[in-house]
């Protein structure tokens, strides 16, 4: 049977259709029902989920040369601290892979100048080979590597004693200045500000006076990271703080469930919550106040 929709449309229906359509057009001015944008400082960003439903992504680090994100995660069902794994995600091609062969893989540090990607697990430090996509053993067999950091030298923090080590002349030694207390996170900014955090709080180390200065003893730090313009960010259980070159420490994001933060080659924010890795893209439009997500 030949079915013609036009034979069912009466003039009154056309009028109603017109009203519907014009309402749809004018509703542009009305706030969206669920606005998925996020505000940082004065700017709004669209969320683009790069990887969803993954267990607690931590230690986000972008290798700028290939725009690849390296990070650790645990299997969603277990959430066990010993069951960490490492993976990478190419932000341009969206190609991804878990990195095999590193037991308890949980830490990442990148020498951007030399394209060296260091990965740490419960049995030493490895170097990621971009061509073979395999991790080759590097150093410190038998050491449990809690955290890695690279600036001119490679640093690592051992677990469970939380001691800072530096690679010098091909060998690792503990950093004397920090021998008497625990370090969970260590970071040196491009302006040579030395940050460290432990279970007690966040500190800056004054290299001339050789003393630790309290920055904040209320927060628990999850990551310290620098963007491509030299501003330092502190991810904590109280939100994300920026330590700008001029303004000092300032909360820029009041979300308490951010676990990791990195910046891609174009300086876009890449962050993780309990289950997702999200890229933020600058948006010229924002959200109506009452529709803001958190
Ligand atoms: C953390 O570092 C501060 C500053 O050096 C120190 O006073 C404190 O004892 C450390 N906390 C732990 C648990 O080691």
Coordinates of C-alpha atoms and ligand atoms in Angstrom, one line a residue:
X1 CA 0.0 0.0 0.0
X2 CA 1.2 3.5 -0.9
X3 CA 1.6 5.6 2.3
X4 CA 1.7 9.3 2.0
X5 CA 2.4 11.3 5.2
X6 CA 1.1 14.5 3.6
X7 CA -2.4 13.1 3.3
X8 CA -2.5 12.8 7.2
X9 CA -1.3 16.3 7.9
X10 CA -4.2 18.8 8.4
X11 CA -3.7 22.6 8.4
X12 CA -4.1 22.7 12.2
X13 CA -1.3 20.2 12.5
X14 CA 0.9 22.3 10.4
X15 CA 0.3 25.3 12.7
X16 CA 1.1 23.1 15.7
X17 CA 4.2 21.8 14.0
X18 CA 5.3 25.4 13.3
X19 CA 4.8 26.4 16.9
X20 CA 6.8 23.4 18.0
X21 CA 9.6 24.2 15.6
X22 CA 9.8 27.9 16.5
X23 CA 9.8 26.9 20.2
X24 CA 12.7 24.7 19.5
X25 CA 14.6 27.5 17.8
X26 CA 13.9 30.1 20.5
X27 CA 14.8 27.6 23.3
X28 CA 18.4 28.3 22.4
X29 CA 18.3 31.2 24.8
X30 CA 16.9 28.9 27.6
X31 CA 19.5 27.0 29.6
X32 CA 20.2 23.4 28.6
X33 CA 18.7 20.8 30.9
X34 CA 21.9 19.1 31.7
X35 CA 24.9 21.3 31.0
X36 CA 28.0 19.2 30.9
X37 CA 30.5 22.1 31.0
X38 CA 33.0 22.9 33.7
X39 CA 34.3 26.3 34.8
X40 CA 37.9 26.9 35.6
X41 CA 38.7 30.5 36.6
X42 CA 36.8 32.6 34.1
X43 CA 36.7 30.0 31.3
X44 CA 34.2 27.3 30.4
X45 CA 35.2 23.9 29.1
X46 CA 33.4 21.0 27.3
X47 CA 34.2 17.6 28.7
X48 CA 35.4 15.0 26.3
X49 CA 35.7 11.5 27.9
X50 CA 38.9 9.9 26.5
X51 CA 38.5 6.7 28.5
X52 CA 35.5 5.7 30.6
X53 CA 34.8 3.0 33.1
X54 CA 38.4 2.5 34.1
X55 CA 39.5 1.9 37.7
X56 CA 41.0 5.0 39.5
X57 CA 43.3 6.5 36.9
X58 CA 46.3 8.0 38.8
X59 CA 49.6 9.6 37.9
X60 CA 48.6 11.2 34.6
X61 CA 51.6 12.3 32.4
X62 CA 51.6 13.4 28.8
X63 CA 54.5 12.7 26.5
X64 CA 54.3 15.9 24.5
X65 CA 56.2 14.6 21.4
X66 CA 53.6 11.9 20.7
X67 CA 50.7 13.5 22.6
X68 CA 50.3 10.3 24.5
X69 CA 49.0 10.0 28.0
X70 CA 50.6 7.5 30.4
X71 CA 48.9 6.7 33.6
X72 CA 48.2 3.9 36.1
X73 CA 44.9 2.3 37.0
X74 CA 43.5 -0.6 38.9
X75 CA 40.8 -3.0 37.9
X76 CA 37.4 -1.5 38.6
X77 CA 36.1 -4.4 40.6
X78 CA 39.1 -4.8 42.9
X79 CA 40.3 -1.3 43.6
X80 CA 43.1 -2.9 45.4
X81 CA 46.2 -0.8 45.9
X82 CA 48.6 -3.5 44.9
X83 CA 46.9 -4.4 41.7
X84 CA 48.0 -1.4 39.7
X85 CA 48.7 -1.4 36.0
X86 CA 50.1 1.1 33.5
X87 CA 48.5 2.1 30.2
X88 CA 48.9 4.7 27.5
X89 CA 46.3 6.6 25.4
X90 CA 47.2 8.5 22.3
X91 CA 45.1 11.7 22.5
X92 CA 45.3 12.4 18.7
X93 CA 44.6 8.9 17.3
X94 CA 42.8 7.6 20.4
X95 CA 44.8 4.4 20.2
X96 CA 45.4 2.8 23.6
X97 CA 47.1 -0.1 25.2
X98 CA 47.9 -1.5 28.6
X99 CA 51.6 -1.8 29.2
X100 CA 52.5 -5.4 29.9
X101 CA 55.4 -6.7 31.9
X102 CA 55.5 -4.3 34.9
X103 CA 54.3 -5.8 38.1
X104 CA 52.4 -3.3 40.2
X105 CA 53.0 -0.6 37.6
X106 CA 52.0 2.7 39.2
X107 CA 54.4 5.5 38.4
X108 CA 55.4 7.5 35.4
X109 CA 58.0 10.2 34.7
X110 CA 58.9 11.7 31.3
X111 CA 62.1 13.4 30.1
X112 CA 60.4 15.5 27.4
X113 CA 63.7 16.7 25.9
X114 CA 65.0 13.2 25.3
X115 CA 61.7 11.4 24.8
X116 CA 62.5 9.0 27.6
X117 CA 59.5 7.5 29.4
X118 CA 60.2 6.0 32.8
X119 CA 57.8 3.6 34.4
X120 CA 57.9 2.2 37.9
X121 CA 56.4 -0.8 39.6
X122 CA 56.9 -3.1 42.5
X123 CA 60.1 -4.5 41.0
X124 CA 62.2 -1.5 39.8
X125 CA 62.2 1.1 37.0
X126 CA 61.5 0.5 33.3
X127 CA 61.8 2.5 30.2
X128 CA 59.1 2.5 27.6
X129 CA 60.1 1.7 24.1
X130 CA 57.9 3.7 21.6
X131 CA 58.7 1.5 18.7
X132 CA 58.3 -2.0 20.2
X133 CA 55.6 -0.7 22.7
X134 CA 57.3 -2.7 25.3
X135 CA 58.8 -1.7 28.7
X136 CA 62.5 -2.6 29.0
X137 CA 64.0 -3.0 32.5
X138 CA 66.1 0.0 33.5
X139 CA 67.4 0.0 37.1
X140 CA 66.7 -0.6 40.8
X141 CA 65.7 -4.3 40.7
X142 CA 63.9 -5.4 43.8
X143 CA 62.9 -1.8 44.8
X144 CA 59.2 -0.9 45.1
X145 CA 58.8 2.4 43.1
X146 CA 56.0 4.5 44.6
X147 CA 56.6 7.6 42.5
X148 CA 58.9 8.9 39.7
X149 CA 59.9 12.4 38.8
X150 CA 62.2 13.8 36.1
X151 CA 64.0 17.1 36.1
X152 CA 67.5 17.0 34.7
X153 CA 67.9 13.9 36.8
X154 CA 65.6 11.0 37.5
X155 CA 64.1 10.8 41.0
X156 CA 62.1 8.1 42.6
X157 CA 60.3 7.6 45.9
X158 CA 60.6 4.1 47.4
X159 CA 57.8 2.3 49.1
X160 CA 57.0 1.7 51.9
X161 CA 59.7 3.9 53.5
X162 CA 58.8 6.9 51.3
X163 CA 62.4 8.0 50.7
X164 CA 63.4 10.3 47.9
X165 CA 66.3 9.0 45.6
X166 CA 68.1 10.7 42.8
X167 CA 70.0 9.2 39.9
X168 CA 73.5 10.6 39.7
X169 CA 76.5 9.3 37.7
X170 CA 74.3 6.3 36.7
X171 CA 73.5 5.3 40.3
X172 CA 70.7 6.1 42.7
X173 CA 71.3 7.6 46.2
X174 CA 68.9 9.0 48.8
X175 CA 68.5 12.8 48.9
X176 CA 70.2 13.8 52.2
X177 CA 68.0 16.9 52.8
X178 CA 64.9 14.8 52.9
X179 CA 66.2 11.8 54.7
X180 CA 64.5 12.4 58.0
X181 CA 60.9 12.5 56.9
X182 CA 58.6 10.8 54.4
X183 CA 57.9 12.0 50.9
X184 CA 54.9 10.9 48.9
X185 CA 55.1 13.4 46.0
X186 CA 58.1 15.4 44.8
X187 CA 58.1 18.1 42.2
X188 CA 60.5 20.8 41.0
X189 CA 58.9 23.5 38.8
X190 CA 60.5 25.1 35.8
X191 CA 61.1 28.1 38.1
X192 CA 63.0 25.8 40.4
X193 CA 60.4 25.8 43.2
X194 CA 60.7 22.5 45.1
X195 CA 57.4 21.1 46.2
X196 CA 56.9 18.0 48.2
X197 CA 53.9 16.4 49.9
X198 CA 53.5 13.7 52.5
X199 CA 50.6 12.5 54.8
X200 CA 51.1 15.6 56.9
X201 CA 50.6 18.1 54.1
X202 CA 52.1 20.1 51.2
X203 CA 55.4 21.9 51.6
X204 CA 57.9 24.0 49.6
X205 CA 61.6 23.4 50.3
X206 CA 63.7 26.5 50.6
X207 CA 67.0 25.5 49.1
X208 CA 69.0 28.5 50.5
X209 CA 67.8 28.2 54.1
X210 CA 67.5 24.4 53.8
X211 CA 64.1 24.3 55.5
X212 CA 60.7 23.1 54.6
X213 CA 57.9 25.7 54.5
X214 CA 54.3 24.7 55.1
X215 CA 52.1 25.4 52.2
X216 CA 49.0 23.6 53.5
X217 CA 48.6 20.9 56.2
X218 CA 44.9 20.3 55.7
X219 CA 45.0 18.8 52.2
X220 CA 46.0 15.3 51.0
X221 CA 47.9 15.7 47.7
X222 CA 47.3 13.3 44.8
X223 CA 49.5 14.8 42.2
X224 CA 51.7 17.9 41.5
X225 CA 52.0 18.8 37.9
X226 CA 53.1 21.7 35.7
X227 CA 51.3 23.0 32.6
X228 CA 53.1 24.0 29.4
X229 CA 53.3 27.6 30.5
X230 CA 55.1 26.9 33.8
X231 CA 52.2 27.2 36.3
X232 CA 52.1 24.4 38.9
X233 CA 48.9 22.6 39.9
X234 CA 48.2 20.6 43.0
X235 CA 45.5 18.0 42.9
X236 CA 44.1 17.3 46.4
X237 CA 41.1 15.9 48.2
X238 CA 39.9 19.5 48.5
X239 CA 40.1 20.3 44.8
X240 CA 42.7 21.6 42.4
X241 CA 44.9 24.5 43.3
X242 CA 47.1 26.5 41.0
X243 CA 50.3 28.0 42.1
X244 CA 50.7 30.7 39.5
X245 CA 53.9 32.5 38.7
X246 CA 52.4 35.8 40.0
X247 CA 49.3 35.1 42.2
X248 CA 50.3 32.3 44.6
X249 CA 48.2 29.3 45.6
X250 CA 44.6 29.6 44.5
X251 CA 41.8 27.0 44.3
X252 CA 40.7 26.8 40.7
X253 CA 38.4 23.8 40.8
X254 CA 36.3 22.8 43.7
X255 CA 35.8 19.1 42.7
X256 CA 37.0 16.7 45.4
X257 CA 37.0 13.6 43.2
X258 CA 39.9 14.5 40.9
X259 CA 42.7 12.0 41.1
X260 CA 45.1 13.0 38.4
X261 CA 45.9 15.9 36.1
X262 CA 48.1 16.5 33.0
X263 CA 48.4 18.8 30.1
X264 CA 48.4 17.7 26.5
X265 CA 50.7 19.2 23.8
X266 CA 48.2 22.0 23.3
X267 CA 48.0 22.7 27.0
X268 CA 44.5 21.3 27.4
X269 CA 43.5 20.0 30.8
X270 CA 43.4 16.2 31.0
X271 CA 42.0 15.0 34.4
X272 CA 40.8 11.8 35.9
X273 CA 38.0 11.1 38.4
X274 CA 37.2 7.6 40.0
X275 CA 36.4 6.1 36.6
X276 CA 37.1 8.4 33.7
X277 CA 39.8 10.2 31.9
X278 CA 38.5 13.5 30.6
X279 CA 39.9 16.1 28.3
X280 CA 38.6 19.7 28.7
X281 CA 38.1 21.8 25.6
X282 CA 37.7 25.5 25.8
X283 CA 34.1 26.6 25.1
X284 CA 32.9 30.1 24.2
X285 CA 29.6 29.4 25.8
X286 CA 29.0 28.5 29.5
X287 CA 26.2 27.1 31.6
X288 CA 23.4 28.7 33.5
X289 CA 24.5 28.9 37.1
X290 CA 21.9 26.5 38.5
X291 CA 22.8 23.9 35.9
X292 CA 26.5 23.7 36.8
X293 CA 27.4 20.1 37.3
X294 CA 28.7 19.9 40.9
Ligands
LIG1 C1 56.2 15.7 56.2 O1 57.1 16.7 56.0 C2 57.2 17.7 57.0 C3 58.1 18.8 56.6 O2 59.4 18.3 56.3 C4 57.6 17.0 58.3 O3 57.6 18.0 59.3 C5 56.6 15.9 58.6 O4 57.1 15.2 59.8 C6 56.5 14.9 57.5 N1 55.6 13.9 57.7 C7 55.9 12.6 57.8 C8 54.7 11.7 58.0 O5 57.0 12.2 57.6

